[in-house]
JSON list of C-alpha atoms and ligand atoms in Angstrom, two decimals:
[
{"chain": "E", "resi": 22, "resn": "UNK", "atom": "CA", "xyz": [-47.88, 72.68, -51.06]},
{"chain": "E", "resi": 23, "resn": "UNK", "atom": "CA", "xyz": [-44.65, 71.63, -52.93]},
{"chain": "E", "resi": 24, "resn": "UNK", "atom": "CA", "xyz": [-45.51, 69.82, -55.77]},
{"chain": "E", "resi": 25, "resn": "UNK", "atom": "CA", "xyz": [-43.08, 66.96, -57.47]},
{"chain": "E", "resi": 26, "resn": "UNK", "atom": "CA", "xyz": [-43.52, 65.12, -60.51]},
{"chain": "E", "resi": 27, "resn": "UNK", "atom": "CA", "xyz": [-41.73, 61.82, -60.64]},
{"chain": "E", "resi": 28, "resn": "UNK", "atom": "CA", "xyz": [-40.94, 60.45, -64.30]},
{"chain": "E", "resi": 29, "resn": "UNK", "atom": "CA", "xyz": [-40.01, 56.74, -63.70]},
{"chain": "E", "resi": 30, "resn": "UNK", "atom": "CA", "xyz": [-37.90, 54.71, -65.98]},
{"chain": "E", "resi": 31, "resn": "UNK", "atom": "CA", "xyz": [-38.45, 55.95, -69.28]},
{"chain": "E", "resi": 32, "resn": "UNK", "atom": "CA", "xyz": [-35.42, 54.60, -71.29]},
{"chain": "E", "resi": 33, "resn": "UNK", "atom": "CA", "xyz": [-34.95, 52.75, -74.67]},
{"chain": "E", "resi": 34, "resn": "UNK", "atom": "CA", "xyz": [-34.81, 49.34, -72.88]},
{"chain": "E", "resi": 35, "resn": "UNK", "atom": "CA", "xyz": [-38.32, 49.68, -71.42]},
{"chain": "E", "resi": 36, "resn": "UNK", "atom": "CA", "xyz": [-39.90, 50.37, -74.38]},
{"chain": "E", "resi": 37, "resn": "UNK", "atom": "CA", "xyz": [-40.66, 48.61, -77.95]},
{"chain": "E", "resi": 38, "resn": "UNK", "atom": "CA", "xyz": [-37.53, 47.21, -79.22]},
{"chain": "E", "resi": 39, "resn": "UNK", "atom": "CA", "xyz": [-35.70, 47.18, -75.98]},
{"chain": "E", "resi": 40, "resn": "UNK", "atom": "CA", "xyz": [-34.66, 44.56, -73.91]},
{"chain": "E", "resi": 41, "resn": "UNK", "atom": "CA", "xyz": [-37.59, 44.59, -71.96]},
{"chain": "E", "resi": 42, "resn": "UNK", "atom": "CA", "xyz": [-40.05, 46.52, -73.98]},
{"chain": "E", "resi": 43, "resn": "UNK", "atom": "CA", "xyz": [-43.34, 47.33, -72.78]},
{"chain": "E", "resi": 44, "resn": "UNK", "atom": "CA", "xyz": [-46.32, 47.74, -75.22]},
{"chain": "E", "resi": 45, "resn": "UNK", "atom": "CA", "xyz": [-46.95, 51.70, -74.78]},
{"chain": "E", "resi": 46, "resn": "UNK", "atom": "CA", "xyz": [-43.57, 52.45, -73.75]},
{"chain": "E", "resi": 47, "resn": "UNK", "atom": "CA", "xyz": [-42.69, 54.83, -76.47]},
{"chain": "E", "resi": 48, "resn": "UNK", "atom": "CA", "xyz": [-46.57, 56.37, -76.38]},
{"chain": "E", "resi": 49, "resn": "UNK", "atom": "CA", "xyz": [-45.56, 57.07, -72.65]},
{"chain": "E", "resi": 50, "resn": "UNK", "atom": "CA", "xyz": [-42.28, 58.75, -74.01]},
{"chain": "E", "resi": 51, "resn": "UNK", "atom": "CA", "xyz": [-44.59, 60.78, -76.56]},
{"chain": "E", "resi": 52, "resn": "UNK", "atom": "CA", "xyz": [-47.31, 61.79, -73.99]},
{"chain": "E", "resi": 53, "resn": "UNK", "atom": "CA", "xyz": [-44.83, 62.34, -70.60]},
{"chain": "E", "resi": 54, "resn": "UNK", "atom": "CA", "xyz": [-43.31, 65.10, -73.13]},
{"chain": "E", "resi": 55, "resn": "UNK", "atom": "CA", "xyz": [-46.60, 66.62, -73.99]},
{"chain": "E", "resi": 56, "resn": "UNK", "atom": "CA", "xyz": [-47.47, 66.92, -70.15]},
{"chain": "E", "resi": 57, "resn": "UNK", "atom": "CA", "xyz": [-44.03, 68.44, -69.60]},
{"chain": "E", "resi": 58, "resn": "UNK", "atom": "CA", "xyz": [-44.80, 71.01, -72.15]},
{"chain": "E", "resi": 59, "resn": "UNK", "atom": "CA", "xyz": [-48.46, 71.64, -71.01]},
{"chain": "E", "resi": 60, "resn": "UNK", "atom": "CA", "xyz": [-47.90, 71.36, -66.65]},
{"chain": "E", "resi": 61, "resn": "UNK", "atom": "CA", "xyz": [-44.30, 71.11, -66.61]},
{"chain": "E", "resi": 62, "resn": "UNK", "atom": "CA", "xyz": [-44.28, 74.85, -64.70]},
{"chain": "E", "resi": 63, "resn": "UNK", "atom": "CA", "xyz": [-46.94, 74.03, -62.34]},
{"chain": "E", "resi": 64, "resn": "UNK", "atom": "CA", "xyz": [-44.36, 71.40, -60.58]},
{"chain": "E", "resi": 65, "resn": "UNK", "atom": "CA", "xyz": [-41.80, 72.91, -58.21]},
{"chain": "E", "resi": 66, "resn": "UNK", "atom": "CA", "xyz": [-39.63, 70.09, -59.07]},
{"chain": "E", "resi": 67, "resn": "UNK", "atom": "CA", "xyz": [-39.35, 67.55, -62.21]},
{"chain": "E", "resi": 68, "resn": "UNK", "atom": "CA", "xyz": [-37.20, 64.36, -61.46]},
{"chain": "E", "resi": 69, "resn": "UNK", "atom": "CA", "xyz": [-36.71, 61.44, -63.97]},
{"chain": "E", "resi": 70, "resn": "UNK", "atom": "CA", "xyz": [-35.26, 58.02, -62.66]},
{"chain": "E", "resi": 71, "resn": "UNK", "atom": "CA", "xyz": [-32.70, 55.54, -64.47]},
{"chain": "E", "resi": 72, "resn": "UNK", "atom": "CA", "xyz": [-32.57, 52.05, -64.04]},
{"chain": "E", "resi": 73, "resn": "UNK", "atom": "CA", "xyz": [-28.63, 52.15, -64.49]},
{"chain": "E", "resi": 74, "resn": "UNK", "atom": "CA", "xyz": [-26.76, 48.63, -64.07]},
{"chain": "E", "resi": 75, "resn": "UNK", "atom": "CA", "xyz": [-23.34, 47.38, -63.81]},
{"chain": "E", "resi": 76, "resn": "UNK", "atom": "CA", "xyz": [-21.99, 46.20, -66.92]},
{"chain": "E", "resi": 77, "resn": "UNK", "atom": "CA", "xyz": [-20.32, 42.46, -66.66]},
{"chain": "E", "resi": 78, "resn": "UNK", "atom": "CA", "xyz": [-22.56, 41.67, -63.51]},
{"chain": "E", "resi": 79, "resn": "UNK", "atom": "CA", "xyz": [-25.50, 39.96, -63.07]},
{"chain": "E", "resi": 80, "resn": "UNK", "atom": "CA", "xyz": [-26.40, 42.80, -60.64]},
{"chain": "E", "resi": 81, "resn": "UNK", "atom": "CA", "xyz": [-27.18, 40.96, -57.45]},
{"chain": "E", "resi": 82, "resn": "UNK", "atom": "CA", "xyz": [-29.10, 38.06, -59.12]},
{"chain": "E", "resi": 83, "resn": "UNK", "atom": "CA", "xyz": [-31.04, 40.48, -61.05]},
{"chain": "E", "resi": 84, "resn": "UNK", "atom": "CA", "xyz": [-30.17, 39.27, -64.60]},
{"chain": "E", "resi": 85, "resn": "UNK", "atom": "CA", "xyz": [-30.96, 35.90, -65.20]},
{"chain": "E", "resi": 86, "resn": "UNK", "atom": "CA", "xyz": [-27.29, 33.78, -65.97]},
{"chain": "E", "resi": 87, "resn": "UNK", "atom": "CA", "xyz": [-29.18, 30.96, -67.14]},
{"chain": "E", "resi": 88, "resn": "UNK", "atom": "CA", "xyz": [-30.67, 32.79, -70.12]},
{"chain": "E", "resi": 89, "resn": "UNK", "atom": "CA", "xyz": [-34.33, 31.81, -68.35]},
{"chain": "E", "resi": 90, "resn": "UNK", "atom": "CA", "xyz": [-35.35, 34.39, -66.69]},
{"chain": "E", "resi": 91, "resn": "UNK", "atom": "CA", "xyz": [-38.69, 34.37, -65.11]},
{"chain": "E", "resi": 92, "resn": "UNK", "atom": "CA", "xyz": [-39.99, 37.95, -65.68]},
{"chain": "E", "resi": 93, "resn": "UNK", "atom": "CA", "xyz": [-40.90, 38.27, -62.23]},
{"chain": "E", "resi": 94, "resn": "UNK", "atom": "CA", "xyz": [-37.59, 38.52, -60.35]},
{"chain": "E", "resi": 95, "resn": "UNK", "atom": "CA", "xyz": [-34.86, 37.95, -63.10]},
{"chain": "E", "resi": 96, "resn": "UNK", "atom": "CA", "xyz": [-34.39, 39.71, -65.95]},
{"chain": "E", "resi": 97, "resn": "UNK", "atom": "CA", "xyz": [-32.65, 40.05, -69.46]},
{"chain": "E", "resi": 98, "resn": "UNK", "atom": "CA", "xyz": [-30.01, 42.21, -69.53]},
{"chain": "E", "resi": 99, "resn": "UNK", "atom": "CA", "xyz": [-30.97, 45.61, -69.91]},
{"chain": "E", "resi": 100, "resn": "UNK", "atom": "CA", "xyz": [-30.33, 49.29, -68.85]},
{"chain": "E", "resi": 101, "resn": "UNK", "atom": "CA", "xyz": [-26.40, 48.82, -68.66]},
{"chain": "E", "resi": 102, "resn": "UNK", "atom": "CA", "xyz": [-25.17, 51.83, -67.83]},
{"chain": "E", "resi": 103, "resn": "UNK", "atom": "CA", "xyz": [-23.86, 53.83, -70.44]},
{"chain": "E", "resi": 104, "resn": "UNK", "atom": "CA", "xyz": [-25.40, 52.01, -72.91]},
{"chain": "E", "resi": 105, "resn": "UNK", "atom": "CA", "xyz": [-28.07, 53.28, -75.40]},
{"chain": "E", "resi": 106, "resn": "UNK", "atom": "CA", "xyz": [-30.71, 50.65, -73.94]},
{"chain": "E", "resi": 107, "resn": "UNK", "atom": "CA", "xyz": [-30.19, 52.66, -70.90]},
{"chain": "E", "resi": 108, "resn": "UNK", "atom": "CA", "xyz": [-30.55, 56.41, -72.11]},
{"chain": "E", "resi": 109, "resn": "UNK", "atom": "CA", "xyz": [-33.82, 57.94, -72.04]},
{"chain": "E", "resi": 110, "resn": "UNK", "atom": "CA", "xyz": [-36.24, 57.56, -74.80]},
{"chain": "E", "resi": 111, "resn": "UNK", "atom": "CA", "xyz": [-35.68, 59.78, -77.60]},
{"chain": "E", "resi": 112, "resn": "UNK", "atom": "CA", "xyz": [-39.55, 60.88, -77.52]},
{"chain": "E", "resi": 113, "resn": "UNK", "atom": "CA", "xyz": [-38.94, 62.02, -73.68]},
{"chain": "E", "resi": 114, "resn": "UNK", "atom": "CA", "xyz": [-38.33, 65.55, -73.38]},
{"chain": "E", "resi": 115, "resn": "UNK", "atom": "CA", "xyz": [-35.74, 66.02, -70.69]},
{"chain": "E", "resi": 116, "resn": "UNK", "atom": "CA", "xyz": [-35.18, 69.73, -70.77]},
{"chain": "E", "resi": 117, "resn": "UNK", "atom": "CA", "xyz": [-37.09, 70.79, -68.03]},
{"chain": "E", "resi": 118, "resn": "UNK", "atom": "CA", "xyz": [-35.76, 67.77, -65.50]},
{"chain": "E", "resi": 119, "resn": "UNK", "atom": "CA", "xyz": [-34.66, 69.29, -62.49]},
{"chain": "E", "resi": 120, "resn": "UNK", "atom": "CA", "xyz": [-32.77, 65.90, -61.27]},
{"chain": "E", "resi": 121, "resn": "UNK", "atom": "CA", "xyz": [-31.83, 62.93, -62.82]},
{"chain": "E", "resi": 122, "resn": "UNK", "atom": "CA", "xyz": [-31.66, 59.85, -60.41]},
{"chain": "E", "resi": 123, "resn": "UNK", "atom": "CA", "xyz": [-29.63, 56.59, -61.21]},
{"chain": "E", "resi": 124, "resn": "UNK", "atom": "CA", "xyz": [-30.87, 53.09, -59.30]},
{"chain": "E", "resi": 125, "resn": "UNK", "atom": "CA", "xyz": [-29.42, 49.77, -59.87]},
{"chain": "E", "resi": 126, "resn": "UNK", "atom": "CA", "xyz": [-25.97, 50.02, -59.60]},
{"chain": "E", "resi": 127, "resn": "UNK", "atom": "CA", "xyz": [-24.91, 46.48, -58.82]},
{"chain": "E", "resi": 128, "resn": "UNK", "atom": "CA", "xyz": [-28.48, 45.03, -57.34]},
{"chain": "E", "resi": 129, "resn": "UNK", "atom": "CA", "xyz": [-32.05, 45.09, -58.43]},
{"chain": "E", "resi": 130, "resn": "UNK", "atom": "CA", "xyz": [-33.73, 48.16, -57.44]},
{"chain": "E", "resi": 131, "resn": "UNK", "atom": "CA", "xyz": [-37.42, 49.08, -58.75]},
{"chain": "E", "resi": 132, "resn": "UNK", "atom": "CA", "xyz": [-38.09, 51.82, -56.44]},
{"chain": "E", "resi": 133, "resn": "UNK", "atom": "CA", "xyz": [-36.64, 55.66, -57.78]},
{"chain": "E", "resi": 134, "resn": "UNK", "atom": "CA", "xyz": [-36.28, 56.29, -53.81]},
{"chain": "E", "resi": 135, "resn": "UNK", "atom": "CA", "xyz": [-33.86, 53.64, -54.22]},
{"chain": "E", "resi": 136, "resn": "UNK", "atom": "CA", "xyz": [-31.66, 55.91, -56.33]},
{"chain": "E", "resi": 137, "resn": "UNK", "atom": "CA", "xyz": [-29.04, 58.29, -55.75]},
{"chain": "E", "resi": 138, "resn": "UNK", "atom": "CA", "xyz": [-28.12, 61.70, -57.68]},
{"chain": "E", "resi": 139, "resn": "UNK", "atom": "CA", "xyz": [-24.42, 62.13, -59.86]},
{"chain": "E", "resi": 140, "resn": "UNK", "atom": "CA", "xyz": [-24.11, 64.39, -56.41]},
{"chain": "E", "resi": 141, "resn": "UNK", "atom": "CA", "xyz": [-24.83, 61.17, -54.45]},
{"chain": "E", "resi": 142, "resn": "UNK", "atom": "CA", "xyz": [-28.02, 62.57, -52.96]},
{"chain": "E", "resi": 143, "resn": "UNK", "atom": "CA", "xyz": [-31.00, 60.48, -52.56]},
{"chain": "E", "resi": 144, "resn": "UNK", "atom": "CA", "xyz": [-34.42, 61.10, -54.10]},
{"chain": "E", "resi": 145, "resn": "UNK", "atom": "CA", "xyz": [-35.60, 61.34, -50.48]},
{"chain": "E", "resi": 146, "resn": "UNK", "atom": "CA", "xyz": [-33.26, 63.87, -49.69]},
{"chain": "E", "resi": 147, "resn": "UNK", "atom": "CA", "xyz": [-33.66, 65.80, -53.17]},
{"chain": "E", "resi": 148, "resn": "UNK", "atom": "CA", "xyz": [-37.56, 65.47, -52.00]},
{"chain": "E", "resi": 149, "resn": "UNK", "atom": "CA", "xyz": [-37.31, 66.79, -48.64]},
{"chain": "E", "resi": 150, "resn": "UNK", "atom": "CA", "xyz": [-34.75, 69.53, -49.40]},
{"chain": "E", "resi": 151, "resn": "UNK", "atom": "CA", "xyz": [-37.25, 70.97, -51.39]},
{"chain": "E", "resi": 152, "resn": "UNK", "atom": "CA", "xyz": [-39.76, 70.40, -49.09]},
{"chain": "E", "resi": 153, "resn": "UNK", "atom": "CA", "xyz": [-42.26, 68.23, -51.69]},
{"chain": "E", "resi": 154, "resn": "UNK", "atom": "CA", "xyz": [-45.16, 67.23, -49.89]},
{"chain": "E", "resi": 155, "resn": "UNK", "atom": "CA", "xyz": [-46.89, 65.77, -53.14]},
{"chain": "E", "resi": 156, "resn": "UNK", "atom": "CA", "xyz": [-45.69, 63.69, -55.81]},
{"chain": "E", "resi": 157, "resn": "UNK", "atom": "CA", "xyz": [-47.39, 62.70, -59.29]},
{"chain": "E", "resi": 158, "resn": "UNK", "atom": "CA", "xyz": [-45.83, 59.62, -60.58]},
{"chain": "E", "resi": 159, "resn": "UNK", "atom": "CA", "xyz": [-45.56, 58.38, -64.34]},
{"chain": "E", "resi": 160, "resn": "UNK", "atom": "CA", "xyz": [-43.80, 56.18, -66.45]},
{"chain": "E", "resi": 161, "resn": "UNK", "atom": "CA", "xyz": [-42.66, 52.58, -66.84]},
{"chain": "E", "resi": 162, "resn": "UNK", "atom": "CA", "xyz": [-43.56, 50.13, -65.40]},
{"chain": "E", "resi": 163, "resn": "UNK", "atom": "CA", "xyz": [-46.67, 50.27, -63.98]},
{"chain": "E", "resi": 164, "resn": "UNK", "atom": "CA", "xyz": [-46.50, 47.03, -62.09]},
{"chain": "E", "resi": 165, "resn": "UNK", "atom": "CA", "xyz": [-42.43, 47.21, -61.05]},
{"chain": "E", "resi": 166, "resn": "UNK", "atom": "CA", "xyz": [-41.04, 50.63, -60.73]},
{"chain": "E", "resi": 167, "resn": "UNK", "atom": "CA", "xyz": [-43.88, 52.86, -60.92]},
{"chain": "E", "resi": 168, "resn": "UNK", "atom": "CA", "xyz": [-45.43, 50.52, -58.10]},
{"chain": "E", "resi": 169, "resn": "UNK", "atom": "CA", "xyz": [-42.40, 50.19, -55.99]},
{"chain": "E", "resi": 170, "resn": "UNK", "atom": "CA", "xyz": [-41.91, 53.79, -56.27]},
{"chain": "E", "resi": 171, "resn": "UNK", "atom": "CA", "xyz": [-45.24, 55.16, -55.41]},
{"chain": "E", "resi": 172, "resn": "UNK", "atom": "CA", "xyz": [-45.66, 52.64, -52.44]},
{"chain": "E", "resi": 173, "resn": "UNK", "atom": "CA", "xyz": [-41.92, 54.72, -51.14]},
{"chain": "E", "resi": 174, "resn": "UNK", "atom": "CA", "xyz": [-43.74, 58.21, -51.85]},
{"chain": "E", "resi": 175, "resn": "UNK", "atom": "CA", "xyz": [-46.45, 57.29, -49.50]},
{"chain": "E", "resi": 176, "resn": "UNK", "atom": "CA", "xyz": [-44.29, 55.98, -47.03]},
{"chain": "E", "resi": 177, "resn": "UNK", "atom": "CA", "xyz": [-42.63, 58.76, -47.31]},
{"chain": "E", "resi": 178, "resn": "UNK", "atom": "CA", "xyz": [-45.91, 60.51, -45.91]},
{"chain": "E", "resi": 179, "resn": "UNK", "atom": "CA", "xyz": [-46.37, 62.29, -49.52]},
{"chain": "E", "resi": 180, "resn": "UNK", "atom": "CA", "xyz": [-49.72, 62.68, -50.95]},
{"chain": "E", "resi": 181, "resn": "UNK", "atom": "CA", "xyz": [-49.29, 60.40, -54.42]},
{"chain": "E", "resi": 182, "resn": "UNK", "atom": "CA", "xyz": [-51.41, 60.56, -57.68]},
{"chain": "E", "resi": 183, "resn": "UNK", "atom": "CA", "xyz": [-50.57, 58.21, -60.33]},
{"chain": "E", "resi": 184, "resn": "UNK", "atom": "CA", "xyz": [-51.68, 59.63, -63.86]},
{"chain": "E", "resi": 185, "resn": "UNK", "atom": "CA", "xyz": [-52.92, 56.43, -65.33]},
{"chain": "E", "resi": 186, "resn": "UNK", "atom": "CA", "xyz": [-53.03, 58.21, -68.77]},
{"chain": "E", "resi": 187, "resn": "UNK", "atom": "CA", "xyz": [-49.00, 58.22, -68.67]},
{"chain": "E", "resi": 188, "resn": "UNK", "atom": "CA", "xyz": [-47.77, 54.73, -67.53]},
{"chain": "E", "resi": 189, "resn": "UNK", "atom": "CA", "xyz": [-47.48, 51.46, -69.23]},
{"chain": "E", "resi": 190, "resn": "UNK", "atom": "CA", "xyz": [-47.26, 48.01, -67.68]},
{"chain": "E", "resi": 191, "resn": "UNK", "atom": "CA", "xyz": [-45.19, 44.57, -68.27]},
{"chain": "E", "resi": 192, "resn": "UNK", "atom": "CA", "xyz": [-48.71, 42.77, -68.16]},
{"chain": "E", "resi": 193, "resn": "UNK", "atom": "CA", "xyz": [-52.32, 43.94, -67.91]},
{"chain": "E", "resi": 194, "resn": "UNK", "atom": "CA", "xyz": [-53.14, 41.81, -64.70]},
{"chain": "E", "resi": 195, "resn": "UNK", "atom": "CA", "xyz": [-50.30, 42.82, -62.31]},
{"chain": "E", "resi": 196, "resn": "UNK", "atom": "CA", "xyz": [-50.72, 46.36, -63.64]},
{"chain": "E", "resi": 197, "resn": "UNK", "atom": "CA", "xyz": [-54.47, 46.39, -62.48]},
{"chain": "E", "resi": 198, "resn": "UNK", "atom": "CA", "xyz": [-53.42, 44.65, -59.59]},
{"chain": "E", "resi": 199, "resn": "UNK", "atom": "CA", "xyz": [-50.51, 47.32, -58.73]},
{"chain": "E", "resi": 200, "resn": "UNK", "atom": "CA", "xyz": [-53.16, 50.32, -59.45]},
{"chain": "E", "resi": 201, "resn": "UNK", "atom": "CA", "xyz": [-55.57, 48.67, -56.86]},
{"chain": "E", "resi": 202, "resn": "UNK", "atom": "CA", "xyz": [-52.99, 48.09, -54.54]},
{"chain": "E", "resi": 203, "resn": "UNK", "atom": "CA", "xyz": [-51.63, 51.58, -54.57]},
{"chain": "E", "resi": 204, "resn": "UNK", "atom": "CA", "xyz": [-55.19, 52.80, -54.35]},
{"chain": "E", "resi": 205, "resn": "UNK", "atom": "CA", "xyz": [-55.64, 50.85, -51.19]},
{"chain": "E", "resi": 206, "resn": "UNK", "atom": "CA", "xyz": [-52.37, 52.29, -49.72]},
{"chain": "E", "resi": 207, "resn": "UNK", "atom": "CA", "xyz": [-53.49, 55.56, -50.49]},
{"chain": "E", "resi": 208, "resn": "UNK", "atom": "CA", "xyz": [-52.47, 56.83, -53.83]},
{"chain": "E", "resi": 209, "resn": "UNK", "atom": "CA", "xyz": [-54.91, 58.64, -56.23]},
{"chain": "E", "resi": 210, "resn": "UNK", "atom": "CA", "xyz": [-55.31, 57.81, -59.49]},
{"chain": "E", "resi": 211, "resn": "UNK", "atom": "CA", "xyz": [-55.85, 60.51, -61.87]},
{"chain": "O", "resi": 314, "resn": "LIG", "atom": "ZN1", "xyz": [-33.37, 46.74, -63.48]}
]
């Protein structure tokens, strides 16, 4: 058994004060840093993803162009590559992160499994190369990118646990529904 920790989108724009700030996001950054300090060594691979959109583009309709995002499929401009908003939250300690994955370049992308490394490897390739069989998932947002990443990990045949103390969602109802959906799909909530 080979275990990976996947830290999803703990970025400035998804935390309080950011373009799409999620309540509890900064707290997730602090808590995940605590998890990495305490249990980081128990993981064979630690991966962190970042939403990383193109500047000057609606990124395939992901950014609302009429200033009226519906917060379901269209969103305010966020996580533009190279901007402060796209950086990891300063309270997230990234020293032990082995692999950094970028997603959403020019298109909507909720799952970290859509992402690639700087070398152009997909997350699936990275995990396969390390023979990862179990993935623990933490990060933001429970009801969007955590959900999509967990579903893709399950679809890839991995044993998936969502560490519920280390996630934050856009809305309570959809976060609850997403966690239930993940359990029904075979994930374990810890
Ligand atoms: Zn995005």
